[in-house]
Amino acid sequence: MNTSIQKTMITKNLLKMTSRRRSITIGIIILLFGLTGILLFARGTDLGSVSTFGLNSGGSSAVSIPDLVIPSFWTTIILSVLLLLLGLYQLIKGFGENTNKILGVGIFLFVIVFLVWATREKSLNLTGLLRLSAVQALPLVLGALSGILSERAGVVNIAIEGLMLIACLVSVLVSSLTGSLWLGLLAALIASGLLAMAHAVLCIKYKMDQIISGMVINIFSTGITGFVSIKFLVNFPNLNQSPLFPNISIPGLANIPILGPIFFNQNIFFYLTAILLVVINFALYKTRWGLRTRMVGEQPRAADTLGIKVERTRYIAVLLSGLIAGLAGAYLTLGAVGRFNRLMTAGRGFIGLAAMIFGNWNPFGALGASLIFGFTSSLESKLTILQVPIPSQFLLMAPYIATMIILVGVVGSVTAPEADGQPYDKE
């Protein structure tokens, strides 16, 4: 009994130390944001300069509204001081359960400070930037949803990157050959679904290490898509010329200023993602299937005792995960560029997993993280136009830097499903 009490006390002490260390880390990050705003951005800004943000999207049917004009220097100073205060409070006392939210607020404020500095005496189309951010976030949201479905059932799926990549290739090949976007989309879902089932069989039936299985699929997808691209797509360009799904403008809603161009004038992938987000969240937390899936990911033995078929539930979850990853891959070709390029997923599957972790394995939490990543990705092209004095290589690194900052901030604060990554042996 004494040994058990000692272990419990040691565990509690370790958790407190981890929590405190994380709290200090986040406080330091927010303080650095504030110091950067004052020492770097405010110092390079004239007192009388202004920043102009356009609120109308070119070629949109939305009602026009005046641009937003704000003083550059004072906005930078005020927001930077606010960041310093948030960082100091986090270091001294901490925000407890709201620490993740404060980190999100800190990132948001720092981004505003950066944009105000970047647009001093210049103009930036804010609505266009937000629309591009939503587009950039779309495959990340789908990647996060794919990971949530699989890991809620207890199967780690780091093969999302590979599933997306194979779907990119298959979708553009079938669509180019048949001229049908819908057949290309269907083929992408089938290809990614089959690879996901291979991952499921290796992990569930043969009890293979789930990380290794996922990496095998990623390597396979990288190799096979690279081979097909060099061997066929380069020599036969007609195999790599797919049409694109057109944008669908929703009457009435598309005319709303700012929101209309962002949310109500997109292609079918955007609307499917929005529907999936709501449906998956409802299914996981409001249905019997969702309860059973989450129970299998938390306590598979207890679920088995209650008559829930653990292996079948995991197979279904991994299959659904693969289909959603396939949808993300098809979007990159049929919804964005209309052709396949080697390694065109560019780590989006892994960033989707980071968004899943930041969102605590919750669909809407993952959505928020994906929007942050999407926003940082969209900044690179916009800031290049503004001729911001920052090397383009650093701008390209922005989404990955954001990934590292967020993961550093949330490690120790989120809780994965208890049986995540653990094979189940039925006794």
GROMACS .gro file of C-alpha atoms in nm:
model
  427
    1MET     CA    1   0.000   0.000   0.000
    2ASN     CA    2   0.281   0.240   0.090
    3THR     CA    3   0.451   0.167  -0.242
    4SER     CA    4   0.128   0.245  -0.429
    5ILE     CA    5   0.086   0.577  -0.246
    6GLN     CA    6   0.446   0.669  -0.317
    7LYS     CA    7   0.400   0.597  -0.690
    8THR     CA    8   0.084   0.809  -0.695
    9MET     CA    9   0.263   1.098  -0.525
   10ILE     CA   10   0.559   1.073  -0.763
   11THR     CA   11   0.322   1.076  -1.062
   12LYS     CA   12   0.141   1.384  -0.929
   13ASN     CA   13   0.470   1.564  -0.869
   14LEU     CA   14   0.591   1.483  -1.221
   15LEU     CA   15   0.264   1.612  -1.368
   16LYS     CA   16   0.297   1.934  -1.167
   17MET     CA   17   0.656   1.981  -1.284
   18THR     CA   18   0.558   1.919  -1.646
   19SER     CA   19   0.265   2.159  -1.620
   20ARG     CA   20   0.481   2.429  -1.463
   21ARG     CA   21   0.756   2.382  -1.722
   22ARG     CA   22   0.500   2.409  -2.001
   23SER     CA   23   0.348   2.719  -1.841
   24ILE     CA   24   0.690   2.886  -1.829
   25THR     CA   25   0.762   2.787  -2.192
   26ILE     CA   26   0.439   2.942  -2.316
   27GLY     CA   27   0.500   3.255  -2.108
   28ILE     CA   28   0.845   3.295  -2.261
   29ILE     CA   29   0.705   3.247  -2.614
   30ILE     CA   30   0.441   3.518  -2.561
   31LEU     CA   31   0.703   3.749  -2.406
   32LEU     CA   32   0.926   3.700  -2.711
   33PHE     CA   33   0.630   3.790  -2.932
   34GLY     CA   34   0.587   4.118  -2.739
   35LEU     CA   35   0.958   4.203  -2.738
   36THR     CA   36   0.981   4.135  -3.112
   37GLY     CA   37   0.687   4.367  -3.171
   38ILE     CA   38   0.848   4.653  -2.978
   39LEU     CA   39   1.217   4.610  -3.060
   40LEU     CA   40   1.186   4.504  -3.423
   41PHE     CA   41   0.852   4.612  -3.566
   42ALA     CA   42   0.771   4.933  -3.372
   43ARG     CA   43   1.126   5.068  -3.408
   44GLY     CA   44   1.102   5.041  -3.785
   45THR     CA   45   0.767   5.220  -3.806
   46ASP     CA   46   0.716   5.596  -3.843
   47LEU     CA   47   0.484   5.769  -3.597
   48GLY     CA   48   0.252   5.898  -3.867
   49SER     CA   49   0.238   5.587  -4.085
   50VAL     CA   50  -0.087   5.402  -4.150
   51SER     CA   51  -0.172   5.047  -4.259
   52THR     CA   52  -0.456   4.986  -4.504
   53PHE     CA   53  -0.646   4.658  -4.518
   54GLY     CA   54  -0.878   4.601  -4.812
   55LEU     CA   55  -1.207   4.438  -4.719
   56ASN     CA   56  -1.337   4.369  -5.071
   57SER     CA   57  -1.243   4.068  -5.281
   58GLY     CA   58  -1.172   4.130  -5.648
   59GLY     CA   59  -1.422   3.973  -5.889
   60SER     CA   60  -1.661   3.897  -5.603
   61SER     CA   61  -2.034   3.971  -5.602
   62ALA     CA   62  -2.018   4.075  -5.235
   63VAL     CA   63  -2.135   4.422  -5.134
   64SER     CA   64  -1.843   4.669  -5.125
   65ILE     CA   65  -1.744   4.830  -4.794
   66PRO     CA   66  -1.475   5.088  -4.706
   67ASP     CA   67  -1.119   4.973  -4.642
   68LEU     CA   68  -0.985   4.953  -4.287
   69VAL     CA   69  -0.715   5.216  -4.217
   70ILE     CA   70  -0.531   5.208  -3.881
   71PRO     CA   71  -0.222   5.385  -3.734
   72SER     CA   72   0.074   5.151  -3.777
   73PHE     CA   73   0.300   5.264  -3.492
   74TRP     CA   74   0.045   5.292  -3.212
   75THR     CA   75  -0.133   4.969  -3.307
   76THR     CA   76   0.201   4.787  -3.298
   77ILE     CA   77   0.293   4.937  -2.961
   78ILE     CA   78  -0.044   4.870  -2.793
   79LEU     CA   79  -0.067   4.509  -2.908
   80SER     CA   80   0.300   4.439  -2.823
   81VAL     CA   81   0.253   4.575  -2.470
   82LEU     CA   82  -0.056   4.357  -2.435
   83LEU     CA   83   0.152   4.056  -2.539
   84LEU     CA   84   0.415   4.144  -2.278
   85LEU     CA   85   0.148   4.166  -2.008
   86LEU     CA   86  -0.001   3.831  -2.111
   87GLY     CA   87   0.344   3.671  -2.110
   88LEU     CA   88   0.434   3.810  -1.767
   89TYR     CA   89   0.104   3.695  -1.617
   90GLN     CA   90   0.156   3.351  -1.767
   91LEU     CA   91   0.507   3.331  -1.618
   92ILE     CA   92   0.406   3.455  -1.272
   93LYS     CA   93   0.066   3.300  -1.217
   94GLY     CA   94  -0.049   3.118  -1.529
   95PHE     CA   95  -0.390   3.088  -1.690
   96GLY     CA   96  -0.451   2.729  -1.577
   97GLU     CA   97  -0.688   2.540  -1.805
   98ASN     CA   98  -0.704   2.835  -2.045
   99THR     CA   99  -0.333   2.821  -2.126
  100ASN     CA  100  -0.389   2.677  -2.476
  101LYS     CA  101  -0.641   2.950  -2.552
  102ILE     CA  102  -0.398   3.216  -2.431
  103LEU     CA  103  -0.130   3.071  -2.658
  104GLY     CA  104  -0.376   3.097  -2.946
  105VAL     CA  105  -0.457   3.457  -2.850
  106GLY     CA  106  -0.085   3.535  -2.831
  107ILE     CA  107  -0.023   3.396  -3.179
  108PHE     CA  108  -0.325   3.587  -3.314
  109LEU     CA  109  -0.208   3.919  -3.166
  110PHE     CA  110   0.147   3.867  -3.291
  111VAL     CA  111   0.018   3.799  -3.642
  112ILE     CA  112  -0.180   4.127  -3.632
  113VAL     CA  113   0.131   4.315  -3.515
  114PHE     CA  114   0.331   4.159  -3.797
  115LEU     CA  115   0.068   4.243  -4.061
  116VAL     CA  116   0.036   4.602  -3.940
  117TRP     CA  117   0.415   4.640  -3.965
  118ALA     CA  118   0.431   4.470  -4.306
  119THR     CA  119   0.158   4.697  -4.453
  120ARG     CA  120   0.279   5.031  -4.316
  121GLU     CA  121   0.220   5.290  -4.589
  122LYS     CA  122   0.098   5.001  -4.806
  123SER     CA  123  -0.226   4.813  -4.865
  124LEU     CA  124  -0.313   4.446  -4.814
  125ASN     CA  125  -0.635   4.281  -4.927
  126LEU     CA  126  -0.741   4.126  -4.596
  127THR     CA  127  -1.043   3.948  -4.739
  128GLY     CA  128  -0.827   3.788  -5.007
  129LEU     CA  129  -0.575   3.682  -4.743
  130LEU     CA  130  -0.846   3.524  -4.526
  131ARG     CA  131  -0.997   3.349  -4.827
  132LEU     CA  132  -0.658   3.207  -4.921
  133SER     CA  133  -0.609   3.102  -4.558
  134ALA     CA  134  -0.935   2.905  -4.565
  135VAL     CA  135  -0.828   2.737  -4.888
  136GLN     CA  136  -0.483   2.653  -4.748
  137ALA     CA  137  -0.640   2.517  -4.428
  138LEU     CA  138  -0.881   2.285  -4.610
  139PRO     CA  139  -0.645   1.986  -4.667
  140LEU     CA  140  -0.512   2.033  -4.313
  141VAL     CA  141  -0.863   2.011  -4.168
  142LEU     CA  142  -0.926   1.693  -4.367
  143GLY     CA  143  -0.591   1.550  -4.257
  144ALA     CA  144  -0.676   1.627  -3.894
  145LEU     CA  145  -1.021   1.468  -3.926
  146SER     CA  146  -0.858   1.162  -4.080
  147GLY     CA  147  -0.623   1.132  -3.783
  148ILE     CA  148  -0.902   1.189  -3.530
  149LEU     CA  149  -1.118   0.908  -3.668
  150SER     CA  150  -0.831   0.659  -3.663
  151GLU     CA  151  -0.679   0.755  -3.329
  152ARG     CA  152  -1.012   0.780  -3.149
  153ALA     CA  153  -1.036   0.407  -3.220
  154GLY     CA  154  -0.682   0.347  -3.093
  155VAL     CA  155  -0.486   0.324  -3.421
  156VAL     CA  156  -0.211   0.578  -3.486
  157ASN     CA  157  -0.222   0.680  -3.851
  158ILE     CA  158   0.087   0.874  -3.954
  159ALA     CA  159   0.031   0.733  -4.305
  160ILE     CA  160  -0.203   1.025  -4.383
  161GLU     CA  161   0.073   1.196  -4.581
  162GLY     CA  162   0.114   0.889  -4.800
  163LEU     CA  163  -0.261   0.839  -4.838
  164MET     CA  164  -0.299   1.198  -4.955
  165LEU     CA  165  -0.010   1.165  -5.199
  166ILE     CA  166  -0.140   0.848  -5.365
  167ALA     CA  167  -0.485   1.009  -5.393
  168CYS     CA  168  -0.328   1.311  -5.566
  169LEU     CA  169  -0.173   1.092  -5.833
  170VAL     CA  170  -0.468   0.858  -5.891
  171SER     CA  171  -0.723   1.139  -5.905
  172VAL     CA  172  -0.537   1.334  -6.173
  173LEU     CA  173  -0.461   1.021  -6.377
  174VAL     CA  174  -0.822   0.898  -6.386
  175SER     CA  175  -0.964   1.244  -6.438
  176SER     CA  176  -0.723   1.317  -6.724
  177LEU     CA  177  -0.797   0.985  -6.895
  178THR     CA  178  -1.175   0.993  -6.857
  179GLY     CA  179  -1.243   1.367  -6.849
  180SER     CA  180  -1.465   1.307  -6.546
  181LEU     CA  181  -1.387   1.486  -6.222
  182TRP     CA  182  -1.622   1.263  -6.026
  183LEU     CA  183  -1.452   0.944  -6.150
  184GLY     CA  184  -1.118   1.097  -6.054
  185LEU     CA  185  -1.250   1.173  -5.706
  186LEU     CA  186  -1.393   0.822  -5.670
  187ALA     CA  187  -1.066   0.665  -5.781
  188ALA     CA  188  -0.875   0.875  -5.526
  189LEU     CA  189  -1.103   0.757  -5.246
  190ILE     CA  190  -1.066   0.393  -5.352
  191ALA     CA  191  -0.685   0.416  -5.372
  192SER     CA  192  -0.647   0.582  -5.034
  193GLY     CA  193  -0.906   0.349  -4.881
  194LEU     CA  194  -0.715   0.041  -5.000
  195LEU     CA  195  -0.386   0.173  -4.860
  196ALA     CA  196  -0.558   0.258  -4.532
  197MET     CA  197  -0.690  -0.098  -4.510
  198ALA     CA  198  -0.338  -0.229  -4.568
  199HIS     CA  199  -0.229  -0.017  -4.272
  200ALA     CA  200  -0.522  -0.151  -4.070
  201VAL     CA  201  -0.441  -0.515  -4.148
  202LEU     CA  202  -0.075  -0.469  -4.056
  203CYS     CA  203  -0.160  -0.296  -3.728
  204ILE     CA  204  -0.475  -0.478  -3.617
  205LYS     CA  205  -0.433  -0.832  -3.747
  206TYR     CA  206  -0.056  -0.870  -3.747
  207LYS     CA  207   0.008  -0.633  -3.451
  208MET     CA  208   0.282  -0.448  -3.638
  209ASP     CA  209   0.417  -0.131  -3.478
  210GLN     CA  210   0.176   0.137  -3.598
  211ILE     CA  211   0.441   0.404  -3.648
  212ILE     CA  212   0.651   0.173  -3.863
  213SER     CA  213   0.349   0.064  -4.065
  214GLY     CA  214   0.256   0.426  -4.131
  215MET     CA  215   0.610   0.514  -4.238
  216VAL     CA  216   0.620   0.213  -4.472
  217ILE     CA  217   0.308   0.343  -4.646
  218ASN     CA  218   0.452   0.694  -4.665
  219ILE     CA  219   0.773   0.563  -4.821
  220PHE     CA  220   0.579   0.340  -5.062
  221SER     CA  221   0.358   0.630  -5.172
  222THR     CA  222   0.656   0.860  -5.221
  223GLY     CA  223   0.834   0.598  -5.429
  224ILE     CA  224   0.546   0.484  -5.647
  225THR     CA  225   0.419   0.835  -5.721
  226GLY     CA  226   0.771   0.954  -5.802
  227PHE     CA  227   0.822   0.658  -6.037
  228VAL     CA  228   0.492   0.711  -6.220
  229SER     CA  229   0.556   1.084  -6.245
  230ILE     CA  230   0.901   1.043  -6.401
  231LYS     CA  231   0.815   0.742  -6.617
  232PHE     CA  232   0.474   0.843  -6.752
  233LEU     CA  233   0.355   1.192  -6.662
  234VAL     CA  234   0.670   1.362  -6.794
  235ASN     CA  235   0.656   1.170  -7.124
  236PHE     CA  236   0.278   1.187  -7.165
  237PRO     CA  237   0.161   1.534  -7.050
  238ASN     CA  238  -0.198   1.453  -7.144
  239LEU     CA  239  -0.208   1.221  -6.840
  240ASN     CA  240  -0.143   1.516  -6.612
  241GLN     CA  241  -0.401   1.769  -6.730
  242SER     CA  242  -0.712   1.741  -6.520
  243PRO     CA  243  -1.000   1.987  -6.519
  244LEU     CA  244  -1.092   2.155  -6.190
  245PHE     CA  245  -1.410   2.153  -5.987
  246PRO     CA  246  -1.568   2.498  -6.037
  247ASN     CA  247  -1.659   2.733  -5.753
  248ILE     CA  248  -2.020   2.724  -5.642
  249SER     CA  249  -2.161   3.061  -5.541
  250ILE     CA  250  -2.448   3.035  -5.292
  251PRO     CA  251  -2.712   3.295  -5.387
  252GLY     CA  252  -2.762   3.566  -5.127
  253LEU     CA  253  -2.493   3.444  -4.889
  254ALA     CA  254  -2.214   3.508  -5.142
  255ASN     CA  255  -2.308   3.879  -5.138
  256ILE     CA  256  -2.226   3.923  -4.767
  257PRO     CA  257  -1.921   4.151  -4.726
  258ILE     CA  258  -1.600   3.972  -4.621
  259LEU     CA  259  -1.776   3.645  -4.526
  260GLY     CA  260  -1.937   3.589  -4.867
  261PRO     CA  261  -1.618   3.546  -5.072
  262ILE     CA  262  -1.452   3.342  -4.796
  263PHE     CA  263  -1.724   3.088  -4.711
  264PHE     CA  264  -1.993   3.097  -4.978
  265ASN     CA  265  -1.804   3.107  -5.309
  266GLN     CA  266  -1.591   2.793  -5.295
  267ASN     CA  267  -1.573   2.459  -5.473
  268ILE     CA  268  -1.737   2.132  -5.368
  269PHE     CA  269  -1.442   2.027  -5.150
  270PHE     CA  270  -1.490   2.326  -4.921
  271TYR     CA  271  -1.858   2.250  -4.863
  272LEU     CA  272  -1.790   1.877  -4.820
  273THR     CA  273  -1.528   1.956  -4.556
  274ALA     CA  274  -1.771   2.181  -4.367
  275ILE     CA  275  -2.035   1.906  -4.375
  276LEU     CA  276  -1.785   1.640  -4.266
  277LEU     CA  277  -1.670   1.858  -3.977
  278VAL     CA  278  -2.021   1.881  -3.837
  279VAL     CA  279  -2.114   1.519  -3.913
  280ILE     CA  280  -1.797   1.370  -3.760
  281ASN     CA  281  -1.826   1.584  -3.448
  282PHE     CA  282  -2.190   1.479  -3.406
  283ALA     CA  283  -2.115   1.113  -3.481
  284LEU     CA  284  -1.828   1.093  -3.233
  285TYR     CA  285  -2.007   1.257  -2.940
  286LYS     CA  286  -2.378   1.207  -3.001
  287THR     CA  287  -2.421   0.859  -3.149
  288ARG     CA  288  -2.382   0.500  -3.032
  289TRP     CA  289  -2.118   0.440  -3.299
  290GLY     CA  290  -1.913   0.732  -3.172
  291LEU     CA  291  -1.939   0.617  -2.812
  292ARG     CA  292  -1.824   0.267  -2.909
  293THR     CA  293  -1.539   0.403  -3.122
  294ARG     CA  294  -1.413   0.625  -2.840
  295MET     CA  295  -1.447   0.340  -2.591
  296VAL     CA  296  -1.240   0.112  -2.815
  297GLY     CA  297  -0.972   0.382  -2.823
  298GLU     CA  298  -0.978   0.428  -2.446
  299GLN     CA  299  -1.056   0.090  -2.290
  300PRO     CA  300  -1.067  -0.184  -2.558
  301ARG     CA  301  -1.083  -0.468  -2.307
  302ALA     CA  302  -1.382  -0.315  -2.130
  303ALA     CA  303  -1.544  -0.255  -2.468
  304ASP     CA  304  -1.486  -0.620  -2.562
  305THR     CA  305  -1.642  -0.729  -2.234
  306LEU     CA  306  -1.954  -0.531  -2.323
  307GLY     CA  307  -1.982  -0.708  -2.657
  308ILE     CA  308  -1.829  -0.438  -2.878
  309LYS     CA  309  -1.624  -0.589  -3.161
  310VAL     CA  310  -1.293  -0.408  -3.108
  311GLU     CA  311  -1.117  -0.517  -3.427
  312ARG     CA  312  -1.414  -0.447  -3.653
  313THR     CA  313  -1.459  -0.103  -3.498
  314ARG     CA  314  -1.094  -0.024  -3.558
  315TYR     CA  315  -1.107  -0.146  -3.918
  316ILE     CA  316  -1.404   0.080  -3.990
  317ALA     CA  317  -1.238   0.380  -3.826
  318VAL     CA  318  -0.912   0.336  -4.021
  319LEU     CA  319  -1.105   0.289  -4.347
  320LEU     CA  320  -1.301   0.610  -4.290
  321SER     CA  321  -0.973   0.779  -4.201
  322GLY     CA  322  -0.828   0.668  -4.534
  323LEU     CA  323  -1.128   0.792  -4.731
  324ILE     CA  324  -1.105   1.138  -4.577
  325ALA     CA  325  -0.729   1.151  -4.643
  326GLY     CA  326  -0.811   1.058  -5.003
  327LEU     CA  327  -1.054   1.349  -5.021
  328ALA     CA  328  -0.775   1.580  -4.901
  329GLY     CA  329  -0.540   1.446  -5.169
  330ALA     CA  330  -0.800   1.479  -5.444
  331TYR     CA  331  -0.856   1.840  -5.342
  332LEU     CA  332  -0.491   1.927  -5.402
  333THR     CA  333  -0.524   1.821  -5.768
  334LEU     CA  334  -0.890   1.838  -5.871
  335GLY     CA  335  -0.974   2.135  -5.654
  336ALA     CA  336  -0.656   2.343  -5.659
  337VAL     CA  337  -0.398   2.299  -5.938
  338GLY     CA  338  -0.530   2.043  -6.190
  339ARG     CA  339  -0.203   1.851  -6.216
  340PHE     CA  340   0.026   1.627  -6.011
  341ASN     CA  341   0.367   1.736  -5.890
  342ARG     CA  342   0.609   1.515  -5.698
  343LEU     CA  343   0.576   1.547  -5.320
  344MET     CA  344   0.299   1.802  -5.370
  345THR     CA  345   0.147   1.723  -5.028
  346ALA     CA  346   0.453   1.899  -4.877
  347GLY     CA  347   0.402   1.765  -4.526
  348ARG     CA  348   0.033   1.859  -4.504
  349GLY     CA  349  -0.051   1.516  -4.363
  350PHE     CA  350   0.192   1.566  -4.075
  351ILE     CA  351   0.074   1.924  -4.014
  352GLY     CA  352  -0.281   1.785  -4.004
  353LEU     CA  353  -0.170   1.549  -3.728
  354ALA     CA  354  -0.016   1.843  -3.540
  355ALA     CA  355  -0.351   2.024  -3.573
  356MET     CA  356  -0.523   1.713  -3.437
  357ILE     CA  357  -0.297   1.714  -3.130
  358PHE     CA  358  -0.340   2.088  -3.072
  359GLY     CA  359  -0.717   2.041  -3.101
  360ASN     CA  360  -0.703   1.762  -2.841
  361TRP     CA  361  -0.844   1.503  -3.082
  362ASN     CA  362  -1.158   1.714  -3.124
  363PRO     CA  363  -1.283   1.812  -3.475
  364PHE     CA  364  -1.352   2.178  -3.399
  365GLY     CA  365  -1.034   2.214  -3.196
  366ALA     CA  366  -0.840   2.076  -3.494
  367LEU     CA  367  -1.023   2.324  -3.719
  368GLY     CA  368  -0.890   2.616  -3.515
  369ALA     CA  369  -0.533   2.487  -3.532
  370SER     CA  370  -0.565   2.419  -3.907
  371LEU     CA  371  -0.676   2.778  -3.965
  372ILE     CA  372  -0.361   2.902  -3.788
  373PHE     CA  373  -0.144   2.683  -4.010
  374GLY     CA  374  -0.340   2.784  -4.319
  375PHE     CA  375  -0.298   3.150  -4.236
  376THR     CA  376   0.078   3.121  -4.197
  377SER     CA  377   0.096   2.936  -4.531
  378SER     CA  378  -0.102   3.205  -4.710
  379LEU     CA  379   0.120   3.483  -4.574
  380GLU     CA  380   0.417   3.383  -4.789
  381SER     CA  381   0.264   3.483  -5.124
  382LYS     CA  382   0.103   3.800  -4.991
  383LEU     CA  383   0.415   3.925  -4.816
  384THR     CA  384   0.625   3.862  -5.125
  385ILE     CA  385   0.398   4.105  -5.311
  386LEU     CA  386   0.440   4.361  -5.031
  387GLN     CA  387   0.820   4.321  -5.062
  388VAL     CA  388   0.866   4.263  -4.690
  389PRO     CA  389   1.239   4.265  -4.605
  390ILE     CA  390   1.241   3.903  -4.493
  391PRO     CA  391   1.411   3.628  -4.701
  392SER     CA  392   1.158   3.417  -4.891
  393GLN     CA  393   1.307   3.102  -4.738
  394PHE     CA  394   1.196   3.216  -4.393
  395LEU     CA  395   0.848   3.291  -4.523
  396LEU     CA  396   0.826   2.938  -4.666
  397MET     CA  397   0.926   2.804  -4.325
  398ALA     CA  398   0.640   2.990  -4.151
  399PRO     CA  399   0.385   2.705  -4.133
  400TYR     CA  400   0.647   2.462  -4.002
  401ILE     CA  401   0.773   2.712  -3.744
  402ALA     CA  402   0.412   2.761  -3.633
  403THR     CA  403   0.380   2.382  -3.605
  404MET     CA  404   0.683   2.360  -3.378
  405ILE     CA  405   0.571   2.652  -3.159
  406ILE     CA  406   0.226   2.504  -3.111
  407LEU     CA  407   0.357   2.154  -3.039
  408VAL     CA  408   0.604   2.293  -2.787
  409GLY     CA  409   0.320   2.481  -2.622
  410VAL     CA  410   0.071   2.195  -2.601
  411VAL     CA  411   0.292   1.899  -2.513
  412GLY     CA  412   0.181   1.784  -2.172
  413SER     CA  413  -0.152   1.967  -2.190
  414VAL     CA  414  -0.345   1.734  -2.417
  415THR     CA  415  -0.443   1.377  -2.353
  416ALA     CA  416  -0.446   1.120  -2.631
  417PRO     CA  417  -0.692   0.829  -2.622
  418GLU     CA  418  -0.557   0.592  -2.358
  419ALA     CA  419  -0.518   0.293  -2.592
  420ASP     CA  420  -0.391   0.498  -2.886
  421GLY     CA  421  -0.118   0.304  -3.063
  422GLN     CA  422  -0.167  -0.011  -2.857
  423PRO     CA  423  -0.258  -0.336  -3.039
  424TYR     CA  424  -0.538  -0.532  -2.878
  425ASP     CA  425  -0.489  -0.898  -2.791
  426LYS     CA  426  -0.815  -1.073  -2.721
  427GLU     CA  427  -0.776  -1.325  -2.441
   0.00000   0.00000   0.00000
